[in-house]
Amino acid sequence: QVQLVESGGGLVQAGGSLRLSCAASGRTFSRYAVGWFRQAPGKEREFVAAISWSGGSTTYADSVKGRFTISRDSAKNTVPLQMNSLKPEDTAVYYCAAKYSYYSSIYTSMKAYDYWGQGTQVTVSS
């Protein structure tokens, strides 16, 4: 089992940047695939980005491609999500999720993940 904590959310103006971090306590992210999801008020939770445990594979939702970057920071035992050129429509609570995987697979569905953080609020003003 792994405990996940998101951090780095806040209020920024459109065009600005934020760097979110998904931290795992008690264990490292070794052999865990990690995904970022977000949920805006009144909307369903949606996929944002994902990375394999090896860090060799990443994938992004079309809405954030070219603007967001997911990576692995082994030294800090975190999976950051760098968000650039933020838009008001990026406003949401952002969640990280993890799934133990024997293979270095990647997952985009919420149903694939076993562990979830509590979320961090990102607000982008117009």
Coordinates of N, CA, C and O in Angstrom, one line a residue:
Q1 N 0.8 -1.2 0.0 CA 0.0 0.0 0.0 C 0.9 1.2 0.0 O 2.0 1.2 0.6
V2 N 0.4 2.3 -0.6 CA 1.1 3.5 -0.7 C 0.2 4.7 -0.4 O -1.0 4.7 -0.8
Q3 N 0.7 5.7 0.4 CA -0.1 6.9 0.7 C 0.4 8.0 -0.2 O 1.6 8.3 -0.3
L4 N -0.6 8.7 -0.9 CA -0.3 9.7 -1.8 C -0.7 11.1 -1.3 O -1.8 11.2 -0.7
V5 N 0.1 12.1 -1.5 CA -0.2 13.5 -1.1 C 0.1 14.4 -2.3 O 1.3 14.4 -2.7
E6 N -0.9 15.2 -2.7 CA -0.6 16.2 -3.7 C -0.3 17.5 -3.1 O -0.8 17.8 -2.0
S7 N 0.5 18.3 -3.8 CA 0.9 19.6 -3.3 C 1.2 20.5 -4.5 O 1.4 20.0 -5.6
G8 N 1.3 21.8 -4.3 CA 1.7 22.7 -5.3 C 0.6 23.5 -6.0 O 0.8 24.4 -6.8
G9 N -0.7 23.2 -5.6 CA -1.8 23.9 -6.2 C -1.8 25.4 -5.7 O -1.2 25.7 -4.8
G10 N -2.6 26.2 -6.4 CA -2.8 27.6 -6.0 C -3.5 28.4 -7.1 O -4.2 27.8 -8.0
L11 N -3.4 29.7 -6.9 CA -4.1 30.6 -7.8 C -3.1 31.3 -8.7 O -2.1 31.8 -8.3
V12 N -3.3 31.2 -10.0 CA -2.4 31.8 -11.0 C -3.2 32.5 -12.1 O -4.4 32.1 -12.3
Q13 N -2.6 33.4 -12.8 CA -3.3 34.1 -13.9 C -3.1 33.2 -15.2 O -2.2 32.4 -15.3
A14 N -4.0 33.4 -16.1 CA -3.9 32.7 -17.4 C -2.6 33.0 -18.0 O -2.1 34.1 -18.0
G15 N -2.0 31.9 -18.5 CA -0.7 32.0 -19.1 C 0.5 31.7 -18.2 O 1.6 31.5 -18.6
G16 N 0.1 31.6 -16.9 CA 1.1 31.3 -15.9 C 1.4 29.8 -15.8 O 0.9 29.0 -16.5
S17 N 2.2 29.5 -14.8 CA 2.7 28.1 -14.6 C 2.5 27.7 -13.1 O 2.6 28.5 -12.2
L18 N 2.3 26.4 -12.9 CA 2.3 25.7 -11.6 C 3.0 24.4 -11.8 O 3.0 23.8 -12.8
R19 N 3.6 24.0 -10.7 CA 4.2 22.6 -10.6 C 3.6 21.9 -9.5 O 3.9 22.2 -8.3
L20 N 2.8 20.9 -9.8 CA 2.2 20.0 -8.8 C 3.2 18.9 -8.5 O 4.0 18.5 -9.3
S21 N 3.0 18.3 -7.3 CA 3.8 17.2 -6.9 C 3.0 16.1 -6.3 O 2.1 16.4 -5.5
C22 N 3.2 14.9 -6.7 CA 2.6 13.8 -6.1 C 3.6 13.0 -5.3 O 4.6 12.5 -5.8
A23 N 3.5 13.0 -4.0 CA 4.5 12.4 -3.1 C 3.9 11.1 -2.5 O 2.7 11.0 -2.1
A24 N 4.8 10.1 -2.4 CA 4.4 8.8 -1.8 C 5.1 8.7 -0.5 O 6.3 8.8 -0.4
S25 N 4.3 8.4 0.5 CA 4.9 8.3 1.9 C 4.9 6.8 2.2 O 4.0 6.0 1.9
G26 N 5.9 6.4 2.9 CA 6.0 5.0 3.4 C 6.7 4.1 2.4 O 7.3 3.1 2.8
R27 N 6.6 4.4 1.1 CA 7.2 3.7 0.1 C 7.7 4.6 -1.0 O 7.4 5.7 -1.1
T28 N 8.5 4.0 -1.9 CA 9.0 4.7 -3.1 C 8.0 4.4 -4.2 O 7.1 3.6 -4.1
F29 N 8.1 5.1 -5.3 CA 7.2 4.9 -6.4 C 7.8 3.8 -7.3 O 7.2 3.6 -8.4
S30 N 8.8 3.1 -6.9 CA 9.3 2.0 -7.6 C 8.2 1.0 -7.9 O 7.5 0.5 -7.0
R31 N 8.1 0.6 -9.2 CA 7.1 -0.4 -9.7 C 5.6 0.1 -9.6 O 4.7 -0.7 -9.7
Y32 N 5.5 1.4 -9.4 CA 4.1 2.0 -9.4 C 3.9 2.9 -10.6 O 4.7 3.9 -10.8
A33 N 2.9 2.6 -11.4 CA 2.5 3.6 -12.5 C 1.7 4.7 -11.8 O 1.0 4.5 -10.8
V34 N 1.9 5.9 -12.3 CA 1.2 7.1 -11.7 C 0.5 7.9 -12.7 O 0.9 8.0 -13.8
G35 N -0.7 8.4 -12.3 CA -1.5 9.2 -13.2 C -2.0 10.4 -12.5 O -2.1 10.5 -11.3
W36 N -2.2 11.5 -13.3 CA -2.8 12.7 -12.8 C -4.2 12.9 -13.4 O -4.4 12.7 -14.6
F37 N -5.2 13.2 -12.6 CA -6.5 13.4 -13.0 C -7.0 14.8 -12.4 O -6.4 15.3 -11.5
R38 N -8.1 15.3 -13.0 CA -8.6 16.5 -12.5 C -10.1 16.5 -12.5 O -10.7 15.8 -13.4
Q39 N -10.7 17.3 -11.7 CA -12.2 17.4 -11.6 C -12.6 18.8 -11.4 O -12.3 19.4 -10.4
A40 N -13.3 19.4 -12.4 CA -13.8 20.8 -12.3 C -15.2 20.7 -11.6 O -15.9 19.7 -11.7
P41 N -15.6 21.8 -11.0 CA -16.9 21.8 -10.4 C -18.0 21.5 -11.4 O -18.1 22.0 -12.5
G42 N -18.9 20.6 -11.0 CA -20.0 20.1 -11.9 C -19.6 19.2 -13.0 O -20.5 18.9 -13.9
K43 N -18.4 18.8 -13.1 CA -17.9 18.0 -14.2 C -17.3 16.7 -13.7 O -17.0 16.6 -12.5
E44 N -17.2 15.7 -14.5 CA -16.7 14.4 -14.2 C -15.1 14.5 -14.1 O -14.5 15.3 -14.7
R45 N -14.6 13.6 -13.2 CA -13.1 13.6 -13.2 C -12.6 13.1 -14.5 O -13.1 12.1 -15.1
E46 N -11.5 13.7 -15.0 CA -10.9 13.3 -16.2 C -9.4 13.1 -16.2 O -8.7 13.6 -15.3
F47 N -9.0 12.3 -17.1 CA -7.6 12.0 -17.2 C -6.8 13.2 -17.7 O -7.2 14.0 -18.5
V48 N -5.6 13.4 -17.1 CA -4.7 14.5 -17.5 C -3.4 13.9 -18.0 O -3.0 14.3 -19.2
A49 N -2.7 13.1 -17.3 CA -1.4 12.6 -17.7 C -1.0 11.4 -16.9 O -1.5 11.2 -15.8
A50 N -0.2 10.5 -17.5 CA 0.2 9.3 -16.8 C 1.7 9.0 -17.2 O 2.2 9.4 -18.2
I51 N 2.3 8.2 -16.3 CA 3.7 7.8 -16.5 C 3.9 6.4 -16.0 O 3.3 6.0 -15.0
S52 N 4.7 5.6 -16.7 CA 5.0 4.3 -16.2 C 6.0 4.3 -15.1 O 6.6 5.3 -14.8
W53 N 6.2 3.2 -14.4 CA 7.1 3.2 -13.2 C 8.6 3.4 -13.6 O 9.4 3.9 -12.9
S54 N 8.9 3.0 -14.9 CA 10.2 3.2 -15.3 C 10.5 4.7 -15.8 O 11.6 5.1 -15.9
G55 N 9.4 5.4 -16.0 CA 9.5 6.7 -16.5 C 9.7 6.8 -18.0 O 9.8 7.9 -18.6
G56 N 9.8 5.6 -18.6 CA 10.0 5.5 -20.1 C 8.8 5.8 -21.0 O 9.0 6.0 -22.2
S57 N 7.6 5.8 -20.4 CA 6.4 6.0 -21.2 C 5.6 7.1 -20.5 O 5.4 7.0 -19.3
T58 N 5.1 8.0 -21.3 CA 4.1 9.0 -20.8 C 3.0 9.2 -21.8 O 3.2 8.9 -23.0
T59 N 1.9 9.7 -21.3 CA 0.8 10.0 -22.2 C 0.0 11.1 -21.6 O 0.0 11.3 -20.4
Y60 N -0.7 11.9 -22.5 CA -1.4 13.1 -22.0 C -2.8 13.2 -22.7 O -3.0 12.7 -23.8
A61 N -3.7 13.8 -22.0 CA -4.9 14.2 -22.6 C -4.7 15.2 -23.7 O -3.8 16.0 -23.6
D62 N -5.5 15.2 -24.7 CA -5.3 16.1 -25.8 C -5.4 17.5 -25.4 O -4.7 18.4 -25.9
S63 N -6.2 17.8 -24.4 CA -6.4 19.2 -23.9 C -5.1 19.8 -23.2 O -5.0 21.0 -23.1
V64 N -4.2 18.9 -22.8 CA -3.0 19.5 -22.1 C -1.7 19.2 -22.8 O -0.6 19.6 -22.4
K65 N -1.7 18.5 -24.0 CA -0.5 18.2 -24.7 C 0.2 19.4 -25.1 O -0.4 20.4 -25.6
G66 N 1.5 19.4 -24.9 CA 2.3 20.6 -25.3 C 2.4 21.6 -24.2 O 3.2 22.5 -24.2
R67 N 1.5 21.5 -23.1 CA 1.5 22.4 -22.0 C 1.9 21.8 -20.7 O 2.6 22.4 -19.9
F68 N 1.5 20.6 -20.5 CA 1.8 19.9 -19.2 C 2.9 18.8 -19.5 O 3.0 18.2 -20.5
T69 N 3.7 18.6 -18.4 CA 4.7 17.5 -18.5 C 4.7 16.7 -17.2 O 4.9 17.3 -16.1
I70 N 4.6 15.4 -17.3 CA 4.7 14.5 -16.2 C 6.1 13.9 -16.2 O 6.6 13.6 -17.3
S71 N 6.6 13.7 -15.0 CA 7.9 13.1 -14.9 C 8.1 12.4 -13.6 O 7.1 12.3 -12.8
R72 N 9.2 11.8 -13.4 CA 9.5 11.1 -12.1 C 10.8 11.7 -11.5 O 11.8 11.8 -12.2
D73 N 10.7 12.0 -10.3 CA 11.8 12.5 -9.5 C 12.2 11.4 -8.5 O 11.6 11.5 -7.4
S74 N 13.1 10.5 -8.8 CA 13.4 9.4 -7.9 C 14.0 9.9 -6.6 O 13.8 9.3 -5.6
A75 N 14.9 10.9 -6.7 CA 15.6 11.4 -5.6 C 14.6 11.9 -4.5 O 14.8 11.7 -3.3
K76 N 13.5 12.5 -4.9 CA 12.5 13.1 -4.0 C 11.3 12.2 -3.8 O 10.4 12.5 -3.0
N77 N 11.3 11.1 -4.5 CA 10.2 10.1 -4.5 C 8.9 10.8 -4.8 O 7.9 10.6 -4.1
T78 N 8.9 11.6 -5.8 CA 7.7 12.3 -6.3 C 7.5 12.1 -7.8 O 8.4 11.8 -8.5
V79 N 6.3 12.4 -8.2 CA 5.9 12.5 -9.6 C 5.3 13.9 -9.8 O 4.2 14.2 -9.4
P80 N 6.1 14.8 -10.4 CA 5.7 16.2 -10.6 C 4.9 16.3 -11.9 O 5.0 15.5 -12.8
L81 N 4.0 17.3 -11.9 CA 3.3 17.6 -13.1 C 3.5 19.1 -13.3 O 3.0 20.0 -12.6
Q82 N 4.3 19.4 -14.3 CA 4.6 20.8 -14.6 C 3.5 21.3 -15.6 O 3.3 20.7 -16.6
M83 N 2.9 22.4 -15.2 CA 1.8 22.9 -16.0 C 2.1 24.3 -16.4 O 2.3 25.2 -15.6
N84 N 2.3 24.5 -17.7 CA 2.6 25.8 -18.3 C 1.5 26.3 -19.2 O 0.6 25.5 -19.6
S85 N 1.5 27.5 -19.5 CA 0.5 28.2 -20.3 C -0.9 27.8 -19.8 O -1.8 27.4 -20.6
L86 N -1.1 28.0 -18.6 CA -2.4 27.6 -18.0 C -3.6 28.4 -18.5 O -3.4 29.6 -18.8
K87 N -4.7 27.8 -18.6 CA -5.9 28.4 -19.1 C -7.0 28.3 -18.0 O -6.9 27.4 -17.2
P88 N -8.0 29.2 -18.1 CA -9.1 29.1 -17.1 C -9.7 27.8 -17.0 O -10.2 27.3 -16.0
E89 N -9.8 27.1 -18.2 CA -10.4 25.8 -18.2 C -9.6 24.7 -17.5 O -10.1 23.6 -17.4
D90 N -8.4 25.0 -17.1 CA -7.6 24.1 -16.4 C -8.0 24.1 -14.9 O -7.5 23.3 -14.1
T91 N -8.8 25.0 -14.5 CA -9.2 25.1 -13.1 C -9.9 23.9 -12.7 O -10.9 23.4 -13.3
A92 N -9.4 23.3 -11.6 CA -10.0 22.0 -11.1 C -9.2 21.6 -9.9 O -8.2 22.1 -9.5
V93 N -9.7 20.5 -9.2 CA -9.0 19.8 -8.2 C -8.2 18.8 -8.9 O -8.8 18.0 -9.6
Y94 N -6.9 18.7 -8.7 CA -6.0 17.8 -9.3 C -5.7 16.6 -8.4 O -5.3 16.9 -7.2
Y95 N -5.8 15.4 -8.8 CA -5.5 14.2 -8.0 C -4.4 13.4 -8.7 O -4.4 13.3 -9.9
C96 N -3.6 12.8 -7.9 CA -2.7 11.8 -8.4 C -3.1 10.5 -7.9 O -3.8 10.3 -6.9
A97 N -2.8 9.5 -8.7 CA -3.2 8.1 -8.4 C -2.0 7.2 -8.8 O -1.2 7.5 -9.6
A98 N -2.0 6.0 -8.1 CA -0.9 5.1 -8.3 C -1.4 3.7 -8.4 O -2.4 3.3 -7.8
K99 N -0.7 2.9 -9.2 CA -1.1 1.5 -9.3 C 0.2 0.6 -9.4 O 1.1 1.0 -10.2
Y100 N 0.3 -0.4 -8.5 CA 1.4 -1.3 -8.6 C 1.3 -2.1 -9.9 O 0.3 -2.6 -10.3
S101 N 2.4 -2.2 -10.6 CA 2.4 -2.9 -11.9 C 3.8 -3.6 -12.0 O 4.8 -3.0 -11.9
Y102 N 3.7 -4.9 -12.2 CA 4.8 -5.7 -12.5 C 5.5 -5.3 -13.8 O 6.8 -5.2 -13.8
Y103 N 4.7 -5.0 -14.8 CA 5.2 -4.5 -16.0 C 5.3 -3.0 -16.0 O 4.5 -2.4 -15.2
S104 N 6.1 -2.4 -16.8 CA 6.2 -0.9 -16.8 C 5.1 -0.4 -17.8 O 5.3 0.1 -18.9
S105 N 3.8 -0.6 -17.3 CA 2.7 -0.2 -18.1 C 2.2 1.2 -17.8 O 2.7 1.8 -16.8
I106 N 1.3 1.7 -18.6 CA 0.8 3.0 -18.4 C -0.8 3.0 -18.5 O -1.3 2.2 -19.2
Y107 N -1.5 3.8 -17.6 CA -2.9 3.7 -17.5 C -3.5 5.0 -17.6 O -3.0 6.0 -17.0
T108 N -4.7 5.1 -18.3 CA -5.4 6.4 -18.4 C -6.7 6.4 -17.8 O -7.4 7.4 -17.7
S109 N -7.2 5.2 -17.4 CA -8.5 5.1 -16.8 C -8.4 5.2 -15.2 O -7.6 4.6 -14.6
M110 N -9.4 5.9 -14.6 CA -9.5 6.0 -13.2 C -9.6 4.6 -12.6 O -9.0 4.3 -11.5
K111 N -10.3 3.7 -13.2 CA -10.6 2.4 -12.7 C -9.4 1.5 -12.6 O -9.4 0.6 -11.9
A112 N -8.3 1.9 -13.3 CA -7.1 1.1 -13.2 C -6.3 1.4 -12.0 O -5.4 0.5 -11.6
Y113 N -6.5 2.5 -11.3 CA -5.7 2.8 -10.2 C -6.2 2.4 -8.8 O -7.4 2.4 -8.6
D114 N -5.3 2.0 -8.0 CA -5.6 1.5 -6.7 C -5.6 2.5 -5.5 O -6.3 2.4 -4.6
Y115 N -4.7 3.5 -5.7 CA -4.4 4.5 -4.6 C -4.6 5.9 -5.1 O -4.2 6.2 -6.2
W116 N -5.2 6.7 -4.3 CA -5.5 8.1 -4.7 C -5.1 9.1 -3.6 O -5.3 8.8 -2.4
G117 N -4.7 10.3 -4.0 CA -4.5 11.3 -3.0 C -5.7 12.1 -2.8 O -6.8 11.8 -3.4
Q118 N -5.7 13.1 -1.9 CA -6.9 13.9 -1.6 C -7.1 15.1 -2.5 O -8.2 15.7 -2.4
G119 N -6.2 15.4 -3.3 CA -6.3 16.4 -4.3 C -5.8 17.8 -3.9 O -5.6 18.1 -2.7
T120 N -5.4 18.6 -4.9 CA -5.0 19.9 -4.6 C -5.6 20.9 -5.6 O -5.8 20.6 -6.8
Q121 N -6.1 22.0 -5.1 CA -6.9 23.0 -6.0 C -6.0 23.8 -6.9 O -5.0 24.4 -6.4
V122 N -6.3 23.9 -8.1 CA -5.7 24.7 -9.1 C -6.7 25.7 -9.6 O -7.7 25.2 -10.2
T123 N -6.5 27.0 -9.5 CA -7.4 28.0 -10.0 C -6.7 28.9 -10.9 O -5.7 29.5 -10.6
V124 N -7.2 29.0 -12.1 CA -6.6 29.9 -13.1 C -7.5 31.0 -13.5 O -8.6 30.8 -13.9
S125 N -7.1 32.2 -13.2 CA -8.0 33.4 -13.4 C -7.9 33.9 -14.8 O -6.9 33.7 -15.5
S126 N -9.0 34.5 -15.3 CA -9.0 35.0 -16.6 C -8.2 36.3 -16.8 O -8.0 37.0 -15.8

